[in-house]
Amino acid sequence: MNDLTFSLGQNPSRVVFSKIETIFHSTKAQALYVIDEFVAENYKNQLEPILAKPGNGFFVLPSGESSKDWENIRKILESAFELGLARDSQIIGIGGGVVTDAASFAASLYLRGIDLVLVPTTLLAMVDAAFGGKTGVNFGGFKNMVGTFYPAREVRVSTHFLTTLPEKEFRSGLAEVIKSALIDDSNLYDLLANRKEDIFLRKSEILDEIVFRSLGVKGRIVEADLTEQGIRAHLNLGHTFAHALETVTGFGTWSHGEAVAWGIGRALELGVQLGTTSRSYTDEVIRLLKDYNFTLSISVDSDELILAMGRDKKKQEGRLRFVLQSGPSATFIQEVPEAEVRKVL
Ligand SMILES: NC(=O)c1ccc[n+]([C@@H]2O[C@H](COP(=O)([O-])OP(=O)(O)OC[C@H]3O[C@@H](n4cnc5c(N)ncnc54)[C@H](O)[C@@H]3O)[C@@H](O)[C@H]2O)c1
């Protein structure tokens, strides 16, 4: 697979499809490795010789969303300081989105920003979290409340990691892949529609292709709008509904991807309701989502969902805004009256 380079802000951000044998190597004299607990345990053999190198240090982040907090950022910064990381050193984050968000945030703060390499090990982190510059932690009970924009200089991808990923986590990432296809890649859509068996079997050649294509979609958008002043919001297709579902059911009941898949279905139905989206396109996408075993009908109280969206509403200056599609690769943002939203819940 070819490498990808995007210009994010003032700096290039490179995605390199790496061999597993060399993926953890540092090119600097000193590096602090921030590693997901599962990965630290299961890739011990590959990691140990590198971590033993004089000058290198490591911090293992316990698995789970609750690790993405201020206290762990403090501990990562403390490790960097005790190790004596200097401006020419590096932080390497290895793990899912929890690790890549936290390691990036710490890297953006330490010495006002040091070199950052990310090695995503979940599908969601490969196609979404590790690339695009959003960093952060949860704060005050809210997700991603505190953070910075700090793109990694290099993101190293190996779909080999996905062989150990639990099914729920794998499908969570697939929802974002489907979203990328709908936003701007009809070839990716065709692959998803025609190569489902190979994708479920996690054949490396097809996984490389769908990760490469998803990153292409995100890269083109983020290159145009790093700090989400406009078009980057298109990447939130399905997410207003998804966040409301996650809030109402409690984080963790539905994986983020499962909630996003449901949300994409709702966003397209809302488009049909408003007369902007065709019934046939909506039905086709819903069929694809069902083929990937996503649940598209739920029994959650619509008042509670609307209330949860209302909390988002406050953040968006009193308006309920949705990312909608009139068709494939035709995404737009529209304010929608609450009464119309209710009809699709
Ligand atoms: N910065 C962004 O643009 C962005 C975008 C999307 C999501 N995110 C963030 O990403 C986070 C979710 O990321 P995630 O879904 O990767 O979750 P995660 O990091 O919690 O990883 C999920 C689980 O998989 C385990 N794991 C990691 N690699 C594995 C492997 N190769 N095999 C088996 N198990 C493995 C982890 O230990 C964890 O238990 C959220 O905090 C979300 O806010 C950030």
CSV table of C-alpha atoms and ligand atoms in Angstrom, one decimal:
chain,number,residue,atom,x,y,z
A,1,MET,CA,0.0,0.0,0.0
A,2,ASN,CA,1.3,3.5,-0.9
A,3,ASP,CA,2.0,6.0,1.8
A,4,LEU,CA,-0.2,9.0,2.1
A,5,THR,CA,0.9,12.6,2.9
A,6,PHE,CA,-1.5,15.4,3.9
A,7,SER,CA,-0.7,18.9,4.9
A,8,LEU,CA,-2.4,19.5,8.2
A,9,GLY,CA,-2.0,23.1,9.4
A,10,GLN,CA,1.6,24.1,8.6
A,11,ASN,CA,3.0,20.6,8.8
A,12,PRO,CA,2.9,17.5,6.7
A,13,SER,CA,1.3,14.4,8.3
A,14,ARG,CA,2.3,11.1,6.8
A,15,VAL,CA,0.5,7.8,6.9
A,16,VAL,CA,2.9,4.9,6.4
A,17,PHE,CA,1.8,1.3,5.9
A,18,SER,CA,4.5,-0.4,8.0
A,19,LYS,CA,5.7,-3.9,8.6
A,20,ILE,CA,4.9,-5.1,12.1
A,21,GLU,CA,8.7,-5.9,12.6
A,22,THR,CA,9.7,-2.3,12.4
A,23,ILE,CA,6.5,-0.4,13.4
A,24,PHE,CA,7.7,0.4,17.0
A,25,HIS,CA,11.2,1.7,16.0
A,26,SER,CA,12.1,5.2,17.0
A,27,THR,CA,14.4,7.3,14.8
A,28,LYS,CA,15.3,9.6,17.7
A,29,ALA,CA,17.9,9.2,20.5
A,30,GLN,CA,15.1,9.2,23.1
A,31,ALA,CA,11.4,8.2,23.0
A,32,LEU,CA,8.6,7.9,25.5
A,33,TYR,CA,6.3,5.1,24.5
A,34,VAL,CA,2.7,5.4,25.6
A,35,ILE,CA,1.1,2.0,25.2
A,36,ASP,CA,-2.3,0.5,25.6
A,37,GLU,CA,-2.4,-2.2,28.3
A,38,PHE,CA,-3.6,-5.0,26.0
A,39,VAL,CA,-0.9,-4.2,23.4
A,40,ALA,CA,1.8,-3.9,26.0
A,41,GLU,CA,1.0,-7.4,27.1
A,42,ASN,CA,0.4,-9.0,23.7
A,43,TYR,CA,3.3,-7.5,21.8
A,44,LYS,CA,5.8,-7.8,24.6
A,45,ASN,CA,8.3,-9.7,22.5
A,46,GLN,CA,8.5,-7.0,19.9
A,47,LEU,CA,8.4,-4.1,22.4
A,48,GLU,CA,10.8,-5.3,25.0
A,49,PRO,CA,14.1,-4.9,23.1
A,50,ILE,CA,13.0,-1.4,22.0
A,51,LEU,CA,12.0,-0.3,25.5
A,52,ALA,CA,15.2,-1.7,26.9
A,53,LYS,CA,17.2,0.7,24.7
A,54,PRO,CA,19.0,3.3,26.9
A,55,GLY,CA,17.1,6.6,26.7
A,56,ASN,CA,13.7,5.1,26.0
A,57,GLY,CA,10.9,4.9,28.5
A,58,PHE,CA,7.3,3.8,28.6
A,59,PHE,CA,4.0,4.4,30.2
A,60,VAL,CA,1.3,1.8,30.0
A,61,LEU,CA,-2.2,3.2,29.9
A,62,PRO,CA,-4.9,0.9,31.4
A,63,SER,CA,-7.5,-0.1,28.8
A,64,GLY,CA,-10.8,1.7,28.7
A,65,GLU,CA,-12.3,5.1,28.1
A,66,SER,CA,-11.9,6.1,31.8
A,67,SER,CA,-8.2,6.2,31.3
A,68,LYS,CA,-8.6,9.2,29.0
A,69,ASP,CA,-8.4,11.7,31.8
A,70,TRP,CA,-6.4,14.6,33.1
A,71,GLU,CA,-4.6,12.5,35.8
A,72,ASN,CA,-3.1,10.2,33.1
A,73,ILE,CA,-2.0,13.2,31.1
A,74,ARG,CA,-0.2,14.4,34.2
A,75,LYS,CA,1.4,11.0,34.6
A,76,ILE,CA,2.6,10.9,31.0
A,77,LEU,CA,4.1,14.4,31.3
A,78,GLU,CA,5.8,13.3,34.5
A,79,SER,CA,7.3,10.3,32.8
A,80,ALA,CA,8.5,12.5,30.0
A,81,PHE,CA,10.1,14.9,32.4
A,82,GLU,CA,11.7,12.2,34.5
A,83,LEU,CA,13.1,10.6,31.4
A,84,GLY,CA,14.5,13.9,30.5
A,85,LEU,CA,12.8,14.1,27.0
A,86,ALA,CA,14.2,17.1,25.1
A,87,ARG,CA,12.9,18.9,22.1
A,88,ASP,CA,14.6,16.5,19.7
A,89,SER,CA,12.9,13.5,21.5
A,90,GLN,CA,9.7,11.8,20.6
A,91,ILE,CA,6.5,10.5,22.0
A,92,ILE,CA,5.1,7.3,20.4
A,93,GLY,CA,1.5,6.4,21.1
A,94,ILE,CA,0.5,2.8,20.5
A,95,GLY,CA,-3.0,1.7,21.0
A,96,GLY,CA,-6.7,2.5,20.2
A,97,GLY,CA,-8.2,5.9,20.2
A,98,VAL,CA,-7.9,6.3,23.9
A,99,VAL,CA,-4.1,6.1,23.7
A,100,THR,CA,-3.8,8.1,20.5
A,101,ASP,CA,-5.9,10.9,21.9
A,102,ALA,CA,-4.1,11.0,25.3
A,103,ALA,CA,-0.5,10.5,23.9
A,104,SER,CA,-1.2,13.3,21.3
A,105,PHE,CA,-2.5,15.6,23.9
A,106,ALA,CA,0.5,15.1,26.1
A,107,ALA,CA,2.9,15.5,23.2
A,108,SER,CA,1.2,18.8,22.3
A,109,LEU,CA,1.8,20.1,25.8
A,110,TYR,CA,5.3,18.9,26.6
A,111,LEU,CA,7.9,21.6,25.8
A,112,ARG,CA,5.0,23.2,23.9
A,113,GLY,CA,5.0,20.3,21.5
A,114,ILE,CA,7.4,17.5,20.7
A,115,ASP,CA,7.7,15.1,17.8
A,116,LEU,CA,4.7,12.6,17.7
A,117,VAL,CA,4.4,9.2,16.1
A,118,LEU,CA,1.2,7.2,16.4
A,119,VAL,CA,0.7,3.5,15.9
A,120,PRO,CA,-3.1,2.8,15.9
A,121,THR,CA,-4.0,-0.8,16.9
A,122,THR,CA,-7.8,-0.7,16.5
A,123,LEU,CA,-9.7,-0.2,13.3
A,124,LEU,CA,-11.4,2.9,14.7
A,125,ALA,CA,-8.0,4.5,15.6
A,126,MET,CA,-6.6,3.5,12.1
A,127,VAL,CA,-9.4,5.1,10.1
A,128,ASP,CA,-10.3,7.9,12.5
A,129,ALA,CA,-8.8,8.7,15.9
A,130,ALA,CA,-5.0,8.6,15.1
A,131,PHE,CA,-5.2,10.8,12.1
A,132,GLY,CA,-6.5,14.4,11.8
A,133,GLY,CA,-5.0,16.2,14.7
A,134,LYS,CA,-7.7,16.2,17.3
A,135,THR,CA,-6.3,15.4,20.7
A,136,GLY,CA,-7.8,15.4,24.2
A,137,VAL,CA,-9.3,13.9,27.3
A,138,ASN,CA,-12.7,13.7,29.0
A,139,PHE,CA,-13.3,16.3,31.6
A,140,GLY,CA,-16.0,17.2,34.1
A,141,GLY,CA,-18.1,14.2,32.9
A,142,PHE,CA,-18.0,15.3,29.2
A,143,LYS,CA,-16.2,13.6,26.4
A,144,ASN,CA,-13.3,15.3,24.8
A,145,MET,CA,-13.9,18.5,26.7
A,146,VAL,CA,-10.2,19.5,26.9
A,147,GLY,CA,-7.8,19.1,24.1
A,148,THR,CA,-5.7,20.6,21.3
A,149,PHE,CA,-5.2,20.3,17.5
A,150,TYR,CA,-1.8,18.6,17.1
A,151,PRO,CA,-1.5,16.2,14.1
A,152,ALA,CA,1.1,13.4,14.4
A,153,ARG,CA,4.0,13.8,12.1
A,154,GLU,CA,3.7,10.1,11.3
A,155,VAL,CA,0.9,7.6,11.7
A,156,ARG,CA,2.1,4.0,11.2
A,157,VAL,CA,-0.5,1.5,10.1
A,158,SER,CA,-0.4,-2.3,10.2
A,159,THR,CA,-3.7,-4.1,9.8
A,160,HIS,CA,-1.9,-7.1,11.4
A,161,PHE,CA,-3.0,-5.7,14.8
A,162,LEU,CA,-6.7,-6.2,13.8
A,163,THR,CA,-6.3,-10.0,14.0
A,164,THR,CA,-6.7,-9.8,17.8
A,165,LEU,CA,-9.4,-7.2,17.9
A,166,PRO,CA,-12.7,-8.3,19.5
A,167,GLU,CA,-15.6,-8.4,17.1
A,168,LYS,CA,-17.5,-5.5,18.8
A,169,GLU,CA,-14.4,-3.2,18.4
A,170,PHE,CA,-13.9,-4.3,14.8
A,171,ARG,CA,-17.5,-3.5,13.9
A,172,SER,CA,-17.2,-0.2,15.7
A,173,GLY,CA,-14.4,0.8,13.3
A,174,LEU,CA,-16.4,-0.5,10.3
A,175,ALA,CA,-19.2,1.9,11.0
A,176,GLU,CA,-16.7,4.8,10.4
A,177,VAL,CA,-15.4,3.0,7.3
A,178,ILE,CA,-19.0,2.9,5.9
A,179,LYS,CA,-19.4,6.6,6.9
A,180,SER,CA,-16.2,7.5,4.9
A,181,ALA,CA,-17.5,5.6,1.8
A,182,LEU,CA,-20.8,7.5,1.9
A,183,ILE,CA,-19.1,10.9,2.3
A,184,ASP,CA,-16.6,10.6,-0.5
A,185,ASP,CA,-15.6,7.3,-1.9
A,186,SER,CA,-17.9,5.3,-4.1
A,187,ASN,CA,-15.1,2.7,-4.8
A,188,LEU,CA,-14.9,2.1,-1.1
A,189,TYR,CA,-18.7,1.7,-1.0
A,190,ASP,CA,-18.5,-1.0,-3.8
A,191,LEU,CA,-15.8,-2.8,-1.8
A,192,LEU,CA,-18.0,-2.8,1.3
A,193,ALA,CA,-20.9,-4.0,-0.7
A,194,ASN,CA,-19.1,-6.8,-2.7
A,195,ARG,CA,-16.3,-8.0,-0.4
A,196,LYS,CA,-18.2,-8.4,2.9
A,197,GLU,CA,-17.0,-12.0,3.4
A,198,ASP,CA,-13.4,-11.1,3.0
A,199,ILE,CA,-13.8,-8.1,5.3
A,200,PHE,CA,-15.4,-10.3,8.0
A,201,LEU,CA,-12.6,-12.8,7.6
A,202,ARG,CA,-10.2,-9.9,8.1
A,203,LYS,CA,-8.1,-10.6,5.0
A,204,SER,CA,-5.1,-8.3,5.2
A,205,GLU,CA,-5.2,-7.2,1.6
A,206,ILE,CA,-8.9,-5.9,1.8
A,207,LEU,CA,-8.3,-4.4,5.3
A,208,ASP,CA,-5.3,-2.4,3.9
A,209,GLU,CA,-7.5,-1.2,1.1
A,210,ILE,CA,-10.4,0.0,3.2
A,211,VAL,CA,-8.1,1.7,5.8
A,212,PHE,CA,-6.2,3.4,2.9
A,213,ARG,CA,-9.4,4.6,1.3
A,214,SER,CA,-11.0,5.8,4.6
A,215,LEU,CA,-7.9,7.8,5.4
A,216,GLY,CA,-8.0,9.3,1.9
A,217,VAL,CA,-11.5,10.6,2.6
A,218,LYS,CA,-10.6,12.0,6.0
A,219,GLY,CA,-7.3,13.4,4.8
A,220,ARG,CA,-8.9,15.3,1.9
A,221,ILE,CA,-11.4,16.9,4.3
A,222,VAL,CA,-9.1,17.6,7.2
A,223,GLU,CA,-6.5,19.1,4.8
A,224,ALA,CA,-9.2,21.6,3.8
A,225,ASP,CA,-10.4,22.3,7.3
A,226,LEU,CA,-8.2,21.2,10.2
A,227,THR,CA,-9.9,23.1,12.9
A,228,GLU,CA,-13.5,22.3,11.9
A,229,GLN,CA,-14.7,25.7,10.7
A,230,GLY,CA,-16.8,24.2,8.0
A,231,ILE,CA,-16.5,21.0,5.9
A,232,ARG,CA,-14.8,18.9,8.6
A,233,ALA,CA,-18.2,18.7,10.3
A,234,HIS,CA,-19.3,16.4,7.4
A,235,LEU,CA,-17.3,13.7,9.1
A,236,ASN,CA,-19.9,13.9,11.9
A,237,LEU,CA,-22.5,12.2,9.6
A,238,GLY,CA,-24.8,10.3,12.0
A,239,HIS,CA,-23.0,11.6,15.1
A,240,THR,CA,-25.7,13.9,16.5
A,241,PHE,CA,-28.0,10.9,16.7
A,242,ALA,CA,-25.2,8.7,17.9
A,243,HIS,CA,-24.1,11.0,20.7
A,244,ALA,CA,-27.7,11.3,22.0
A,245,LEU,CA,-28.1,7.5,22.0
A,246,GLU,CA,-24.8,7.0,23.8
A,247,THR,CA,-25.8,9.6,26.4
A,248,VAL,CA,-29.3,8.2,27.0
A,249,THR,CA,-28.2,4.5,27.2
A,250,GLY,CA,-25.0,5.2,29.1
A,251,PHE,CA,-21.6,5.1,27.5
A,252,GLY,CA,-20.5,1.6,26.7
A,253,THR,CA,-23.9,0.0,26.2
A,254,TRP,CA,-23.7,0.7,22.5
A,255,SER,CA,-20.2,0.9,21.0
A,256,HIS,CA,-19.5,4.2,19.4
A,257,GLY,CA,-19.6,2.6,15.9
A,258,GLU,CA,-22.9,0.8,16.6
A,259,ALA,CA,-24.4,4.1,17.7
A,260,VAL,CA,-23.0,5.8,14.6
A,261,ALA,CA,-24.4,3.1,12.3
A,262,TRP,CA,-27.9,3.7,13.8
A,263,GLY,CA,-27.3,7.5,13.6
A,264,ILE,CA,-26.4,7.3,9.8
A,265,GLY,CA,-29.7,5.5,9.3
A,266,ARG,CA,-31.6,8.2,11.2
A,267,ALA,CA,-29.8,11.0,9.4
A,268,LEU,CA,-30.8,9.6,6.0
A,269,GLU,CA,-34.4,9.0,7.2
A,270,LEU,CA,-34.5,12.6,8.3
A,271,GLY,CA,-33.4,13.6,4.8
A,272,VAL,CA,-36.2,11.6,3.4
A,273,GLN,CA,-38.6,13.3,5.8
A,274,LEU,CA,-37.4,16.7,4.7
A,275,GLY,CA,-37.6,15.8,1.0
A,276,THR,CA,-33.8,16.2,0.5
A,277,THR,CA,-32.8,12.5,0.3
A,278,SER,CA,-34.2,9.8,-1.9
A,279,ARG,CA,-36.0,6.8,-0.5
A,280,SER,CA,-33.9,4.5,-2.7
A,281,TYR,CA,-30.5,5.8,-1.5
A,282,THR,CA,-31.7,5.6,2.1
A,283,ASP,CA,-32.9,2.0,1.7
A,284,GLU,CA,-29.7,0.9,-0.1
A,285,VAL,CA,-27.5,2.3,2.8
A,286,ILE,CA,-29.8,0.8,5.4
A,287,ARG,CA,-29.5,-2.6,3.7
A,288,LEU,CA,-25.7,-2.3,3.7
A,289,LEU,CA,-25.6,-1.4,7.4
A,290,LYS,CA,-27.9,-4.4,8.2
A,291,ASP,CA,-25.6,-6.6,6.1
A,292,TYR,CA,-22.8,-5.6,8.5
A,293,ASN,CA,-25.1,-6.7,11.4
A,294,PHE,CA,-25.8,-3.2,12.7
A,295,THR,CA,-29.0,-2.7,14.7
A,296,LEU,CA,-31.1,0.0,13.1
A,297,SER,CA,-34.2,0.0,15.2
A,298,ILE,CA,-34.1,0.7,18.9
A,299,SER,CA,-36.6,1.1,21.7
A,300,VAL,CA,-35.3,4.2,23.4
A,301,ASP,CA,-37.6,7.0,24.6
A,302,SER,CA,-37.7,9.7,22.0
A,303,ASP,CA,-38.1,12.5,24.6
A,304,GLU,CA,-34.9,11.5,26.2
A,305,LEU,CA,-33.1,11.4,22.9
A,306,ILE,CA,-34.4,14.9,22.0
A,307,LEU,CA,-33.4,16.1,25.4
A,308,ALA,CA,-29.8,14.8,24.9
A,309,MET,CA,-29.7,16.5,21.5
A,310,GLY,CA,-30.9,19.6,23.2
A,311,ARG,CA,-27.7,19.6,25.3
A,312,ASP,CA,-25.7,19.6,22.1
A,313,LYS,CA,-28.1,22.3,21.0
A,314,LYS,CA,-26.9,24.7,23.6
A,315,LYS,CA,-23.3,24.2,22.5
A,316,GLN,CA,-24.4,25.2,18.9
A,317,GLU,CA,-26.0,28.5,19.8
A,318,GLY,CA,-29.6,27.3,20.2
A,319,ARG,CA,-29.9,25.5,16.9
A,320,LEU,CA,-30.3,21.8,16.1
A,321,ARG,CA,-27.9,21.1,13.3
A,322,PHE,CA,-27.6,17.9,11.4
A,323,VAL,CA,-25.2,16.5,8.8
A,324,LEU,CA,-27.4,15.1,6.0
A,325,GLN,CA,-26.9,13.7,2.6
A,326,SER,CA,-28.9,14.1,-0.6
A,327,GLY,CA,-27.0,11.1,-2.1
A,328,PRO,CA,-23.6,9.5,-2.2
A,329,SER,CA,-20.8,12.0,-1.8
A,330,ALA,CA,-23.4,14.8,-1.4
A,331,THR,CA,-23.2,15.9,2.2
A,332,PHE,CA,-24.6,19.1,3.7
A,333,ILE,CA,-25.4,20.7,7.0
A,334,GLN,CA,-28.9,21.8,7.9
A,335,GLU,CA,-30.8,23.2,10.8
A,336,VAL,CA,-33.9,21.1,11.5
A,337,PRO,CA,-37.0,21.8,13.7
A,338,GLU,CA,-37.3,19.5,16.6
A,339,ALA,CA,-40.8,18.3,15.4
A,340,GLU,CA,-39.2,16.9,12.2
A,341,VAL,CA,-36.5,15.1,14.2
A,342,ARG,CA,-39.1,13.4,16.4
A,343,LYS,CA,-40.7,11.8,13.3
A,344,VAL,CA,-37.6,9.7,12.7
A,345,LEU,CA,-37.0,8.6,16.3
B,1,LIG,N1,-9.1,12.3,17.8
B,1,LIG,C1,-10.1,11.9,17.0
B,1,LIG,O1,-10.3,12.5,15.9
B,1,LIG,C2,-11.0,10.8,17.4
B,1,LIG,C3,-11.9,10.2,16.5
B,1,LIG,C4,-12.7,9.1,16.8
B,1,LIG,C5,-12.6,8.6,18.1
B,1,LIG,N2,-11.7,9.2,19.0
B,1,LIG,C6,-11.6,8.6,20.4
B,1,LIG,O2,-11.2,7.3,20.3
B,1,LIG,C7,-11.6,6.6,21.4
B,1,LIG,C8,-12.1,5.3,21.0
B,1,LIG,O3,-11.1,4.5,20.4
B,1,LIG,P1,-11.1,2.9,20.3
B,1,LIG,O4,-12.5,2.5,19.8
B,1,LIG,O5,-9.9,2.6,19.5
B,1,LIG,O6,-11.1,2.5,21.8
B,1,LIG,P2,-10.0,2.0,22.8
B,1,LIG,O7,-8.7,2.8,22.6
B,1,LIG,O8,-10.6,2.1,24.1
B,1,LIG,O9,-9.7,0.5,22.4
B,1,LIG,C9,-10.7,-0.4,22.5
B,1,LIG,C10,-10.3,-1.7,23.2
B,1,LIG,O10,-9.4,-2.4,22.3
B,1,LIG,C11,-8.2,-2.8,23.0
B,1,LIG,N3,-7.3,-3.0,22.0
B,1,LIG,C12,-6.5,-2.1,21.4
B,1,LIG,N4,-5.8,-2.6,20.4
B,1,LIG,C13,-6.1,-3.9,20.3
B,1,LIG,C14,-5.7,-5.0,19.5
B,1,LIG,N5,-4.9,-4.8,18.5
B,1,LIG,N6,-6.3,-6.2,19.7
B,1,LIG,C15,-7.2,-6.4,20.8
B,1,LIG,N7,-7.6,-5.4,21.6
B,1,LIG,C16,-7.0,-4.2,21.4
B,1,LIG,C17,-8.0,-1.8,24.0
B,1,LIG,O11,-7.3,-2.3,25.1
B,1,LIG,C18,-9.4,-1.4,24.5
B,1,LIG,O12,-9.9,-2.3,25.4
B,1,LIG,C19,-12.6,7.5,22.1
B,1,LIG,O13,-12.1,8.0,23.3
B,1,LIG,C20,-12.9,8.6,21.1
B,1,LIG,O14,-13.3,9.8,21.7
B,1,LIG,C21,-10.9,10.2,18.7
